[in-house]
mmCIF file of C-alpha atoms in Angstrom:
data_model
loop_
_atom_site.group_PDB
_atom_site.id
_atom_site.type_symbol
_atom_site.label_atom_id
_atom_site.label_comp_id
_atom_site.label_asym_id
_atom_site.label_seq_id
_atom_site.Cartn_x
_atom_site.Cartn_y
_atom_site.Cartn_z
ATOM 1 C CA MET D 1 38.515 -20.699 -12.564
ATOM 2 C CA THR D 2 39.419 -17.077 -12.190
ATOM 3 C CA ASP D 3 40.714 -14.717 -14.812
ATOM 4 C CA GLN D 4 41.577 -10.894 -14.702
ATOM 5 C CA ASN D 5 37.739 -10.215 -16.018
ATOM 6 C CA PRO D 6 35.745 -11.696 -13.242
ATOM 7 C CA CYS D 7 32.559 -11.382 -15.036
ATOM 8 C CA SER D 8 33.705 -12.855 -18.377
ATOM 9 C CA PRO D 9 31.882 -13.562 -20.228
ATOM 10 C CA HIS D 10 29.161 -11.751 -19.351
ATOM 11 C CA CYS D 11 30.213 -8.216 -19.520
ATOM 12 C CA PRO D 12 32.437 -5.530 -21.613
ATOM 13 C CA THR D 13 36.382 -6.346 -21.636
ATOM 14 C CA ASP D 14 36.710 -3.452 -19.898
ATOM 15 C CA ALA D 15 34.387 -4.165 -16.585
ATOM 16 C CA ASP D 16 35.762 -4.958 -13.233
ATOM 17 C CA HIS D 17 32.773 -6.011 -12.147
ATOM 18 C CA LEU D 18 30.402 -8.693 -12.451
ATOM 19 C CA CYS D 19 27.623 -7.708 -15.232
ATOM 20 C CA MET D 20 24.060 -9.127 -15.763
ATOM 21 C CA PRO D 21 23.925 -11.758 -18.355
ATOM 22 C CA ALA D 22 22.870 -9.944 -21.577
ATOM 23 C CA GLU D 23 19.787 -12.394 -21.939
ATOM 24 C CA ALA D 24 18.162 -11.852 -18.531
ATOM 25 C CA ARG D 25 18.961 -8.258 -18.824
ATOM 26 C CA LYS D 26 16.770 -7.541 -22.439
ATOM 27 C CA ARG D 27 14.010 -10.019 -20.549
ATOM 28 C CA ALA D 28 13.686 -8.162 -17.292
ATOM 29 C CA ARG D 29 13.650 -4.818 -19.598
ATOM 30 C CA HIS D 30 10.746 -5.605 -21.640
ATOM 31 C CA ARG D 31 8.798 -7.298 -18.832
ATOM 32 C CA LEU D 32 9.455 -3.796 -16.625
ATOM 33 C CA SER D 33 8.760 -1.677 -19.701
ATOM 34 C CA ILE D 34 5.785 -3.385 -19.822
ATOM 35 C CA ALA D 35 5.009 -2.801 -16.547
ATOM 36 C CA ARG D 36 5.660 0.828 -16.357
ATOM 37 C CA GLY D 37 2.976 1.627 -19.423
ATOM 38 C CA HIS D 38 0.632 -0.561 -17.012
ATOM 39 C CA LEU D 39 1.601 1.910 -13.661
ATOM 40 C CA GLU D 40 1.209 4.965 -16.307
ATOM 41 C CA SER D 41 -2.484 3.827 -17.008
ATOM 42 C CA ILE D 42 -3.337 3.746 -13.032
ATOM 43 C CA VAL D 43 -1.564 6.812 -12.571
ATOM 44 C CA LYS D 44 -3.997 8.859 -15.602
ATOM 45 C CA MET D 45 -7.084 6.431 -14.013
ATOM 46 C CA LEU D 46 -6.455 8.111 -10.252
ATOM 47 C CA ASP D 47 -7.206 11.703 -12.371
ATOM 48 C CA GLU D 48 -10.810 10.326 -12.986
ATOM 49 C CA GLU D 49 -12.902 11.820 -9.535
ATOM 50 C CA ASP D 50 -15.203 8.118 -9.451
ATOM 51 C CA VAL D 51 -12.447 6.036 -9.353
ATOM 52 C CA TYR D 52 -13.350 3.240 -7.500
ATOM 53 C CA CYS D 53 -10.819 2.244 -4.138
ATOM 54 C CA VAL D 54 -10.438 -1.215 -5.072
ATOM 55 C CA ASP D 55 -10.304 -1.205 -8.796
ATOM 56 C CA VAL D 56 -7.056 0.836 -8.400
ATOM 57 C CA LEU D 57 -5.904 -1.625 -5.362
ATOM 58 C CA ARG D 58 -6.525 -4.651 -8.400
ATOM 59 C CA GLN D 59 -4.415 -2.555 -10.973
ATOM 60 C CA ILE D 60 -1.655 -1.956 -8.453
ATOM 61 C CA ARG D 61 -0.963 -5.534 -7.167
ATOM 62 C CA ALA D 62 -0.774 -6.227 -10.862
ATOM 63 C CA VAL D 63 1.827 -4.418 -11.504
ATOM 64 C CA GLN D 64 3.438 -5.684 -8.226
ATOM 65 C CA GLY D 65 3.522 -8.787 -9.774
ATOM 66 C CA ALA D 66 4.611 -8.029 -13.290
ATOM 67 C CA LEU D 67 7.508 -6.737 -10.915
ATOM 68 C CA THR D 68 8.020 -9.891 -8.652
ATOM 69 C CA GLY D 69 7.878 -11.316 -12.228
ATOM 70 C CA ALA D 70 11.230 -8.916 -13.298
ATOM 71 C CA SER D 71 12.714 -9.373 -10.416
ATOM 72 C CA ASP D 72 12.768 -13.375 -10.838
ATOM 73 C CA VAL D 73 14.399 -12.917 -14.049
ATOM 74 C CA VAL D 74 17.098 -10.917 -12.887
ATOM 75 C CA LEU D 75 17.294 -13.034 -9.754
ATOM 76 C CA ARG D 76 17.561 -16.309 -12.024
ATOM 77 C CA GLY D 77 20.276 -14.979 -14.313
ATOM 78 C CA HIS D 78 22.700 -13.401 -11.152
ATOM 79 C CA LEU D 79 22.118 -17.455 -9.258
ATOM 80 C CA GLU D 80 23.150 -19.193 -12.705
ATOM 81 C CA ALA D 81 26.009 -16.811 -13.937
ATOM 82 C CA HIS D 82 27.070 -15.342 -10.558
ATOM 83 C CA VAL D 83 25.844 -17.442 -7.393
ATOM 84 C CA ALA D 84 26.164 -21.057 -9.089
ATOM 85 C CA THR D 85 30.350 -19.767 -9.854
ATOM 86 C CA ALA D 86 31.246 -18.115 -6.601
ATOM 87 C CA ALA D 87 33.353 -21.091 -5.299
ATOM 88 C CA GLY D 88 35.313 -21.091 -8.408
ATOM 89 C CA ARG D 89 36.009 -17.328 -7.757
ATOM 90 C CA GLY D 90 36.538 -17.725 -4.180
ATOM 91 C CA ASP D 91 33.670 -14.854 -3.127
ATOM 92 C CA THR D 92 30.951 -17.008 -1.953
ATOM 93 C CA VAL D 93 30.132 -15.370 1.637
ATOM 94 C CA GLU D 94 30.761 -11.705 -0.476
ATOM 95 C CA MET D 95 27.998 -13.249 -3.072
ATOM 96 C CA VAL D 96 25.823 -14.987 -0.764
ATOM 97 C CA ASP D 97 25.321 -11.658 1.966
ATOM 98 C CA GLU D 98 24.870 -9.113 -1.107
ATOM 99 C CA LEU D 99 21.981 -11.671 -2.286
ATOM 100 C CA MET D 100 20.362 -12.212 1.243
ATOM 101 C CA GLU D 101 20.481 -8.230 1.881
ATOM 102 C CA ALA D 102 18.666 -7.704 -1.154
ATOM 103 C CA LEU D 103 16.357 -10.678 -1.040
ATOM 104 C CA ARG D 104 14.792 -9.136 1.985
ATOM 105 C CA TYR D 105 11.475 -8.545 2.475
ATOM 106 C CA ARG D 106 11.445 -9.426 -1.005
ATOM 107 C CA MET X 1 -27.889 6.454 6.861
ATOM 108 C CA THR X 2 -28.532 5.559 3.296
ATOM 109 C CA ASP X 3 -29.476 7.827 0.089
ATOM 110 C CA GLN X 4 -29.722 7.901 -3.494
ATOM 111 C CA ASN X 5 -25.845 8.632 -4.054
ATOM 112 C CA PRO X 6 -24.338 5.718 -2.244
ATOM 113 C CA CYS X 7 -21.076 6.940 -2.325
ATOM 114 C CA SER X 8 -22.124 10.748 -1.071
ATOM 115 C CA PRO X 9 -20.190 12.793 -0.281
ATOM 116 C CA HIS X 10 -17.159 11.309 -2.061
ATOM 117 C CA CYS X 11 -18.533 11.416 -5.552
ATOM 118 C CA PRO X 12 -20.159 13.602 -8.412
ATOM 119 C CA THR X 13 -23.423 13.293 -7.461
ATOM 120 C CA ASP X 14 -24.159 11.441 -10.916
ATOM 121 C CA ALA X 15 -22.200 8.754 -10.030
ATOM 122 C CA ASP X 16 -23.860 4.918 -8.894
ATOM 123 C CA HIS X 17 -20.958 3.803 -7.467
ATOM 124 C CA LEU X 18 -18.952 4.179 -4.282
ATOM 125 C CA CYS X 19 -15.955 6.446 -5.055
ATOM 126 C CA MET X 20 -12.417 6.896 -3.588
ATOM 127 C CA PRO X 21 -12.419 9.998 -1.513
ATOM 128 C CA ALA X 22 -10.846 13.388 -3.118
ATOM 129 C CA GLU X 23 -7.587 13.480 -0.782
ATOM 130 C CA ALA X 24 -6.468 9.545 -0.930
ATOM 131 C CA ARG X 25 -6.578 10.088 -4.917
ATOM 132 C CA LYS X 26 -4.467 12.729 -5.120
ATOM 133 C CA ARG X 27 -2.047 11.004 -2.994
ATOM 134 C CA ALA X 28 -2.030 7.593 -4.388
ATOM 135 C CA ARG X 29 -2.037 9.572 -7.668
ATOM 136 C CA HIS X 30 1.542 12.113 -6.676
ATOM 137 C CA ARG X 31 3.029 8.399 -5.300
ATOM 138 C CA LEU X 32 2.216 6.580 -7.865
ATOM 139 C CA SER X 33 3.805 9.129 -11.058
ATOM 140 C CA ILE X 34 7.130 9.134 -8.485
ATOM 141 C CA ALA X 35 7.081 5.370 -8.892
ATOM 142 C CA ARG X 36 6.720 5.590 -12.646
ATOM 143 C CA GLY X 37 9.748 7.628 -12.686
ATOM 144 C CA HIS X 38 11.625 4.977 -10.744
ATOM 145 C CA LEU X 39 11.190 2.381 -12.963
ATOM 146 C CA GLU X 40 11.688 4.697 -16.242
ATOM 147 C CA SER X 41 15.472 4.481 -14.927
ATOM 148 C CA ILE X 42 15.546 1.133 -13.648
ATOM 149 C CA VAL X 43 14.881 0.588 -17.351
ATOM 150 C CA LYS X 44 17.156 3.094 -18.835
ATOM 151 C CA MET X 45 19.240 1.294 -16.546
ATOM 152 C CA LEU X 46 19.105 -2.142 -18.230
ATOM 153 C CA ASP X 47 20.131 -0.430 -21.453
ATOM 154 C CA GLU X 48 23.728 -0.176 -20.143
ATOM 155 C CA GLU X 49 25.679 -3.837 -20.692
ATOM 156 C CA ASP X 50 27.258 -3.793 -17.379
ATOM 157 C CA VAL X 51 24.713 -3.118 -14.903
ATOM 158 C CA TYR X 52 24.686 -5.482 -12.109
ATOM 159 C CA CYS X 53 22.044 -8.039 -11.198
ATOM 160 C CA VAL X 54 21.674 -6.647 -7.397
ATOM 161 C CA ASP X 55 21.642 -3.031 -8.319
ATOM 162 C CA VAL X 56 18.498 -4.055 -10.695
ATOM 163 C CA LEU X 57 17.054 -6.311 -7.600
ATOM 164 C CA ARG X 58 17.474 -3.600 -5.183
ATOM 165 C CA GLN X 59 15.510 -0.899 -7.433
ATOM 166 C CA ILE X 60 12.885 -3.458 -8.214
ATOM 167 C CA ARG X 61 12.316 -3.579 -4.469
ATOM 168 C CA ALA X 62 12.549 0.008 -3.816
ATOM 169 C CA VAL X 63 9.661 0.961 -6.653
ATOM 170 C CA GLN X 64 7.896 -2.166 -5.110
ATOM 171 C CA GLY X 65 8.049 -0.513 -1.866
ATOM 172 C CA ALA X 66 6.598 2.582 -2.837
ATOM 173 C CA LEU X 67 3.549 0.602 -4.509
ATOM 174 C CA THR X 68 3.050 -1.025 -1.555
ATOM 175 C CA GLY X 69 2.598 2.785 0.177
ATOM 176 C CA ALA X 70 0.498 3.750 -2.688
ATOM 177 C CA SER X 71 -1.624 0.725 -2.300
ATOM 178 C CA ASP X 72 -1.402 1.697 1.410
ATOM 179 C CA VAL X 73 -3.347 4.959 1.052
ATOM 180 C CA VAL X 74 -5.977 3.699 -1.341
ATOM 181 C CA LEU X 75 -6.396 1.171 1.965
ATOM 182 C CA ARG X 76 -7.005 3.628 4.152
ATOM 183 C CA GLY X 77 -9.482 5.699 2.722
ATOM 184 C CA HIS X 78 -11.105 2.476 1.176
ATOM 185 C CA LEU X 79 -11.561 1.341 5.002
ATOM 186 C CA GLU X 80 -12.667 5.079 6.494
ATOM 187 C CA ALA X 81 -14.498 5.991 3.369
ATOM 188 C CA HIS X 82 -16.575 3.104 2.741
ATOM 189 C CA VAL X 83 -16.003 -0.017 4.907
ATOM 190 C CA ALA X 84 -16.510 1.646 7.815
ATOM 191 C CA THR X 85 -20.225 2.799 6.813
ATOM 192 C CA ALA X 86 -21.142 -0.484 5.440
ATOM 193 C CA ALA X 87 -23.490 -1.558 8.069
ATOM 194 C CA GLY X 88 -24.945 1.975 7.900
ATOM 195 C CA ARG X 89 -25.637 1.087 4.153
ATOM 196 C CA GLY X 90 -26.494 -2.869 4.887
ATOM 197 C CA ASP X 91 -23.546 -4.041 2.605
ATOM 198 C CA THR X 92 -21.094 -5.504 5.278
ATOM 199 C CA VAL X 93 -20.647 -8.948 3.111
ATOM 200 C CA GLU X 94 -20.297 -7.780 -0.229
ATOM 201 C CA MET X 95 -17.763 -5.112 1.089
ATOM 202 C CA VAL X 96 -15.612 -7.366 2.837
ATOM 203 C CA ASP X 97 -15.590 -9.809 -0.004
ATOM 204 C CA GLU X 98 -14.312 -7.633 -2.120
ATOM 205 C CA LEU X 99 -11.859 -6.482 -0.343
ATOM 206 C CA MET X 100 -10.526 -9.620 0.845
ATOM 207 C CA GLU X 101 -10.027 -10.822 -2.855
ATOM 208 C CA ALA X 102 -8.168 -7.676 -3.397
ATOM 209 C CA LEU X 103 -6.014 -7.811 -0.911
ATOM 210 C CA ARG X 104 -5.209 -11.586 -1.502
ATOM 211 C CA TYR X 105 -1.211 -12.313 -1.917
ATOM 212 C CA ARG X 106 -0.889 -8.768 -1.103
ATOM 213 C CA MET C 1 -26.145 2.412 17.272
ATOM 214 C CA THR C 2 -23.751 2.856 20.453
ATOM 215 C CA ASP C 3 -25.018 0.695 23.526
ATOM 216 C CA GLN C 4 -22.882 -0.194 27.166
ATOM 217 C CA ASN C 5 -21.008 -2.541 25.557
ATOM 218 C CA PRO C 6 -18.841 -2.249 22.620
ATOM 219 C CA CYS C 7 -18.576 -5.289 21.295
ATOM 220 C CA SER C 8 -22.224 -6.952 21.671
ATOM 221 C CA PRO C 9 -23.120 -9.098 20.585
ATOM 222 C CA HIS C 10 -19.500 -10.975 19.737
ATOM 223 C CA CYS C 11 -18.699 -10.919 23.618
ATOM 224 C CA PRO C 12 -18.948 -11.760 26.799
ATOM 225 C CA THR C 13 -21.218 -9.444 28.392
ATOM 226 C CA ASP C 14 -18.632 -7.855 30.959
ATOM 227 C CA ALA C 15 -15.902 -7.357 28.446
ATOM 228 C CA ASP C 16 -14.996 -3.817 28.344
ATOM 229 C CA HIS C 17 -13.668 -3.977 24.832
ATOM 230 C CA LEU C 18 -14.409 -5.429 21.104
ATOM 231 C CA CYS C 19 -14.048 -9.249 20.743
ATOM 232 C CA MET C 20 -13.830 -11.487 17.676
ATOM 233 C CA PRO C 21 -16.667 -13.893 16.710
ATOM 234 C CA ALA C 22 -17.134 -16.999 17.954
ATOM 235 C CA GLU C 23 -17.064 -18.579 14.707
ATOM 236 C CA ALA C 24 -14.114 -16.708 13.632
ATOM 237 C CA ARG C 25 -12.033 -17.534 16.215
ATOM 238 C CA LYS C 26 -12.875 -21.645 16.068
ATOM 239 C CA ARG C 27 -11.962 -21.591 12.702
ATOM 240 C CA ALA C 28 -8.887 -20.039 12.891
ATOM 241 C CA ARG C 29 -7.720 -21.930 16.401
ATOM 242 C CA HIS C 30 -8.388 -24.763 14.462
ATOM 243 C CA ARG C 31 -6.176 -23.682 11.238
ATOM 244 C CA LEU C 32 -3.857 -22.969 13.165
ATOM 245 C CA SER C 33 -3.766 -25.903 15.384
ATOM 246 C CA ILE C 34 -3.067 -27.685 12.141
ATOM 247 C CA ALA C 35 -0.276 -25.195 11.501
ATOM 248 C CA ARG C 36 1.398 -25.683 14.691
ATOM 249 C CA GLY C 37 1.412 -29.727 13.683
ATOM 250 C CA HIS C 38 3.105 -29.055 10.589
ATOM 251 C CA LEU C 39 5.346 -27.005 12.322
ATOM 252 C CA GLU C 40 6.275 -29.573 14.860
ATOM 253 C CA SER C 41 7.187 -32.051 11.647
ATOM 254 C CA ILE C 42 9.579 -29.392 10.326
ATOM 255 C CA VAL C 43 11.721 -29.804 13.572
ATOM 256 C CA LYS C 44 11.592 -33.088 13.742
ATOM 257 C CA MET C 45 12.721 -33.421 9.962
ATOM 258 C CA LEU C 46 15.981 -31.017 11.202
ATOM 259 C CA ASP C 47 16.722 -33.380 13.548
ATOM 260 C CA GLU C 48 18.293 -35.809 10.859
ATOM 261 C CA GLU C 49 21.406 -35.332 9.359
ATOM 262 C CA ASP C 50 20.380 -35.265 5.825
ATOM 263 C CA VAL C 51 17.604 -33.393 5.323
ATOM 264 C CA TYR C 52 17.445 -31.211 2.303
ATOM 265 C CA CYS C 53 17.637 -27.110 2.141
ATOM 266 C CA VAL C 54 15.371 -26.930 -0.115
ATOM 267 C CA ASP C 55 12.685 -29.747 1.090
ATOM 268 C CA VAL C 56 12.396 -27.435 4.186
ATOM 269 C CA LEU C 57 12.159 -24.478 2.249
ATOM 270 C CA ARG C 58 8.887 -26.041 0.819
ATOM 271 C CA GLN C 59 7.672 -26.938 3.965
ATOM 272 C CA ILE C 60 8.364 -23.596 5.862
ATOM 273 C CA ARG C 61 6.606 -22.021 3.151
ATOM 274 C CA ALA C 62 3.130 -24.534 3.466
ATOM 275 C CA VAL C 63 3.198 -23.073 7.238
ATOM 276 C CA GLN C 64 4.001 -20.031 5.927
ATOM 277 C CA GLY C 65 0.867 -20.223 3.730
ATOM 278 C CA ALA C 66 -1.905 -21.915 6.438
ATOM 279 C CA LEU C 67 -1.070 -18.816 8.624
ATOM 280 C CA THR C 68 -1.781 -16.384 6.245
ATOM 281 C CA GLY C 69 -5.355 -18.394 5.704
ATOM 282 C CA ALA C 70 -5.494 -18.045 9.455
ATOM 283 C CA SER C 71 -4.715 -14.529 9.719
ATOM 284 C CA ASP C 72 -7.555 -14.229 6.816
ATOM 285 C CA VAL C 73 -10.304 -15.926 9.064
ATOM 286 C CA VAL C 74 -9.573 -13.165 11.425
ATOM 287 C CA LEU C 75 -9.108 -10.516 9.709
ATOM 288 C CA ARG C 76 -12.295 -11.154 7.638
ATOM 289 C CA GLY C 77 -14.562 -11.290 11.002
ATOM 290 C CA HIS C 78 -12.925 -7.967 12.335
ATOM 291 C CA LEU C 79 -14.002 -6.076 9.059
ATOM 292 C CA GLU C 80 -17.141 -7.749 9.039
ATOM 293 C CA ALA C 81 -17.774 -7.195 13.163
ATOM 294 C CA HIS C 82 -16.157 -4.652 13.669
ATOM 295 C CA VAL C 83 -14.088 -2.042 10.993
ATOM 296 C CA ALA C 84 -18.275 -2.202 9.074
ATOM 297 C CA THR C 85 -19.812 -0.680 12.391
ATOM 298 C CA ALA C 86 -17.294 1.631 13.103
ATOM 299 C CA ALA C 87 -19.152 4.748 12.062
ATOM 300 C CA GLY C 88 -21.917 3.655 13.819
ATOM 301 C CA ARG C 89 -19.464 3.379 17.045
ATOM 302 C CA GLY C 90 -17.920 6.736 16.032
ATOM 303 C CA ASP C 91 -14.167 5.163 16.226
ATOM 304 C CA THR C 92 -13.629 5.151 12.798
ATOM 305 C CA VAL C 93 -10.165 7.038 12.746
ATOM 306 C CA GLU C 94 -8.752 4.665 15.812
ATOM 307 C CA MET C 95 -10.205 1.246 14.282
ATOM 308 C CA VAL C 96 -8.715 2.096 10.718
ATOM 309 C CA ASP C 97 -5.583 3.286 11.972
ATOM 310 C CA GLU C 98 -5.014 0.246 14.095
ATOM 311 C CA LEU C 99 -5.663 -2.190 11.550
ATOM 312 C CA MET C 100 -3.429 -0.576 9.112
ATOM 313 C CA GLU C 101 -0.812 -0.975 11.548
ATOM 314 C CA ALA C 102 -1.598 -4.478 11.699
ATOM 315 C CA LEU C 103 -1.628 -5.210 8.468
ATOM 316 C CA ARG C 104 1.662 -3.509 7.842
ATOM 317 C CA TYR C 105 4.327 -6.123 5.849
ATOM 318 C CA ARG C 106 1.722 -8.653 5.844
ATOM 319 C CA MET P 1 35.661 -30.701 -7.962
ATOM 320 C CA THR P 2 33.235 -33.568 -8.160
ATOM 321 C CA ASP P 3 33.343 -36.874 -6.196
ATOM 322 C CA GLN P 4 31.496 -39.902 -5.449
ATOM 323 C CA ASN P 5 29.228 -38.559 -2.850
ATOM 324 C CA PRO P 6 27.627 -35.122 -4.223
ATOM 325 C CA CYS P 7 27.120 -33.419 -0.424
ATOM 326 C CA SER P 8 30.179 -33.988 0.982
ATOM 327 C CA PRO P 9 31.016 -32.535 3.245
ATOM 328 C CA HIS P 10 27.957 -32.073 4.589
ATOM 329 C CA CYS P 11 26.708 -35.433 4.447
ATOM 330 C CA PRO P 12 26.868 -38.558 6.109
ATOM 331 C CA THR P 13 29.041 -40.598 3.937
ATOM 332 C CA ASP P 14 26.606 -42.799 2.410
ATOM 333 C CA ALA P 15 23.798 -39.995 1.675
ATOM 334 C CA ASP P 16 23.329 -40.030 -1.978
ATOM 335 C CA HIS P 17 21.849 -36.383 -2.042
ATOM 336 C CA LEU P 18 22.574 -33.014 -1.554
ATOM 337 C CA CYS P 19 22.281 -32.398 2.757
ATOM 338 C CA MET P 20 22.065 -28.979 5.040
ATOM 339 C CA PRO P 21 25.242 -28.290 6.491
ATOM 340 C CA ALA P 22 25.143 -28.872 10.249
ATOM 341 C CA GLU P 23 25.435 -25.703 11.575
ATOM 342 C CA ALA P 24 22.508 -23.838 9.516
ATOM 343 C CA ARG P 25 20.419 -27.207 10.941
ATOM 344 C CA LYS P 26 20.502 -26.367 14.087
ATOM 345 C CA ARG P 27 19.923 -22.737 13.830
ATOM 346 C CA ALA P 28 16.778 -23.087 11.719
ATOM 347 C CA ARG P 29 15.847 -25.798 14.683
ATOM 348 C CA HIS P 30 16.096 -24.070 17.192
ATOM 349 C CA ARG P 31 14.394 -20.779 15.409
ATOM 350 C CA LEU P 32 11.544 -22.785 14.533
ATOM 351 C CA SER P 33 10.969 -24.292 18.037
ATOM 352 C CA ILE P 34 10.109 -20.837 19.226
ATOM 353 C CA ALA P 35 8.341 -20.181 16.545
ATOM 354 C CA ARG P 36 6.305 -23.344 17.553
ATOM 355 C CA GLY P 37 6.020 -21.997 21.125
ATOM 356 C CA HIS P 38 4.699 -18.648 19.704
ATOM 357 C CA LEU P 39 2.192 -20.488 17.355
ATOM 358 C CA GLU P 40 1.189 -22.821 20.722
ATOM 359 C CA SER P 41 0.690 -19.508 22.849
ATOM 360 C CA ILE P 42 -1.821 -17.801 19.574
ATOM 361 C CA VAL P 43 -3.754 -21.162 19.819
ATOM 362 C CA LYS P 44 -4.375 -21.389 23.996
ATOM 363 C CA MET P 45 -5.154 -17.089 23.358
ATOM 364 C CA LEU P 46 -8.094 -18.340 20.888
ATOM 365 C CA ASP P 47 -9.430 -20.462 23.807
ATOM 366 C CA GLU P 48 -10.422 -17.036 25.734
ATOM 367 C CA GLU P 49 -14.061 -15.632 24.758
ATOM 368 C CA ASP P 50 -12.693 -12.085 24.879
ATOM 369 C CA VAL P 51 -9.564 -11.769 23.164
ATOM 370 C CA TYR P 52 -9.433 -8.993 20.150
ATOM 371 C CA CYS P 53 -8.787 -9.756 16.575
ATOM 372 C CA VAL P 54 -6.125 -7.253 16.004
ATOM 373 C CA ASP P 55 -4.058 -8.821 18.539
ATOM 374 C CA VAL P 56 -4.672 -12.233 17.059
ATOM 375 C CA LEU P 57 -3.456 -10.401 13.820
ATOM 376 C CA ARG P 58 -0.582 -9.022 15.771
ATOM 377 C CA GLN P 59 0.991 -12.441 17.077
ATOM 378 C CA ILE P 60 0.572 -14.437 13.748
ATOM 379 C CA ARG P 61 2.655 -11.956 11.949
ATOM 380 C CA ALA P 62 5.491 -12.408 14.759
ATOM 381 C CA VAL P 63 5.154 -15.707 14.337
ATOM 382 C CA GLN P 64 5.874 -15.037 10.194
ATOM 383 C CA GLY P 65 8.468 -13.141 11.090
ATOM 384 C CA ALA P 66 10.048 -15.865 13.023
ATOM 385 C CA LEU P 67 9.648 -18.195 9.743
ATOM 386 C CA THR P 68 11.024 -15.677 7.553
ATOM 387 C CA GLY P 69 14.374 -15.550 9.868
ATOM 388 C CA ALA P 70 14.208 -19.564 9.890
ATOM 389 C CA SER P 71 13.608 -19.510 6.096
ATOM 390 C CA ASP P 72 16.786 -17.061 5.867
ATOM 391 C CA VAL P 73 19.186 -19.007 7.681
ATOM 392 C CA VAL P 74 18.271 -22.607 5.589
ATOM 393 C CA LEU P 75 18.385 -20.282 2.555
ATOM 394 C CA ARG P 76 21.950 -18.660 3.177
ATOM 395 C CA GLY P 77 23.090 -22.484 4.163
ATOM 396 C CA HIS P 78 21.901 -23.494 0.719
ATOM 397 C CA LEU P 79 23.377 -20.879 -1.289
ATOM 398 C CA GLU P 80 26.781 -21.317 0.149
ATOM 399 C CA ALA P 81 27.047 -24.895 0.624
ATOM 400 C CA HIS P 82 24.822 -25.486 -2.297
ATOM 401 C CA VAL P 83 24.600 -23.309 -5.448
ATOM 402 C CA ALA P 84 28.269 -21.492 -4.995
ATOM 403 C CA THR P 85 29.342 -24.776 -5.542
ATOM 404 C CA ALA P 86 26.619 -26.103 -8.556
ATOM 405 C CA ALA P 87 29.102 -25.071 -11.603
ATOM 406 C CA GLY P 88 31.663 -27.459 -10.380
ATOM 407 C CA ARG P 89 29.257 -29.839 -9.714
ATOM 408 C CA GLY P 90 27.747 -29.113 -13.371
ATOM 409 C CA ASP P 91 24.444 -29.033 -12.178
ATOM 410 C CA THR P 92 23.548 -25.194 -11.847
ATOM 411 C CA VAL P 93 20.045 -25.429 -14.210
ATOM 412 C CA GLU P 94 18.525 -27.652 -11.973
ATOM 413 C CA MET P 95 19.843 -26.072 -8.546
ATOM 414 C CA VAL P 96 18.199 -22.596 -10.217
ATOM 415 C CA ASP P 97 15.291 -23.818 -11.469
ATOM 416 C CA GLU P 98 14.150 -25.987 -8.131
ATOM 417 C CA LEU P 99 15.604 -22.378 -5.874
ATOM 418 C CA MET P 100 13.343 -20.383 -7.782
ATOM 419 C CA GLU P 101 10.434 -22.391 -8.163
ATOM 420 C CA ALA P 102 10.940 -23.178 -4.122
ATOM 421 C CA LEU P 103 11.649 -19.362 -3.699
ATOM 422 C CA ARG P 104 8.247 -18.733 -5.204
ATOM 423 C CA TYR P 105 5.314 -16.394 -3.724
ATOM 424 C CA ARG P 106 7.723 -16.446 -0.775
#
């Protein structure tokens, strides 16, 4: 179940590491672009002297939710493409250690 | 302890609502600008075909932490300027309801 | 707005510190008792050899939600009884520092 | 890579579903027992009229941390024993859907 390219079929053929599935990559990129635009608008809100604290808290919370959504897209792609195939590649412990570290305080 | 401008001394004199203290506003703006730059760099990361899922998860988590930091600046300013003075203004219940709603699922 | 007992009318007359409002105390106690019973049932689930991981994750998450609910009852009581009156007592900065520390990583 | 018992070698031979690895089960049970004792002590704290809100918030937060630790033990066992072997069993999509749902709002 192993071959020379560890991340086939998700990677350019010369990659020497696991790569993100293309669809997850595009969807995550799209969601993060929208979150960036939202964050840009909060920065502008804060140029106004009469902005109200609770409105800013709500807007920041909305961006946090959007980032969690993007993170879920990446996580799902990673679980399907890389974690579910770990036993076949023989790197289960390393993959799980790495993921648990990345999920901490999520 | 009340006067005609409910948010004095934090607001332009013609504001009719509570306003964010200027220092908290500037500090939150600065932090959110940095988070926006970081988020911009993640969007660019996702243009690369060989980006790795776990690296993206880590970067998104770092931006989440930065947003939580900015949110804490806003929350602290709000508690000091507006919640701590609520009994004096006589709007404690409204202020606390509003804040609890904004903190939900924080 | 200050008097000899800092936490009146929420405290026994001989208390020398702020005390939790009685209603919030009773409601939080009730909710935490229920969460304790739920947690007890998860411990028992884990005595069964054929328990499934995802069922345990879901049950732990439900208890976490119940604890967050209890925490919100305590927080709301604290904001109304103690933070909203801080400017009157003159201890705003201390109250807010303490609360921000307690909310960290909430 | 498949056999008649889907959860072998983690399960009693007559189980018809995936089961938690025994070591993760014992470790999670131990941690949750400690959390239950801690939660019991908070319920007792709340019998005292002069308990202080912020002390209760801190104690609840500590129990939340303990539950997250127990949850991580279960999650790690699940990833290693069941998710990493999903491609071999052929149930990747179902396993990942189920896990993503259980992690939501974690």
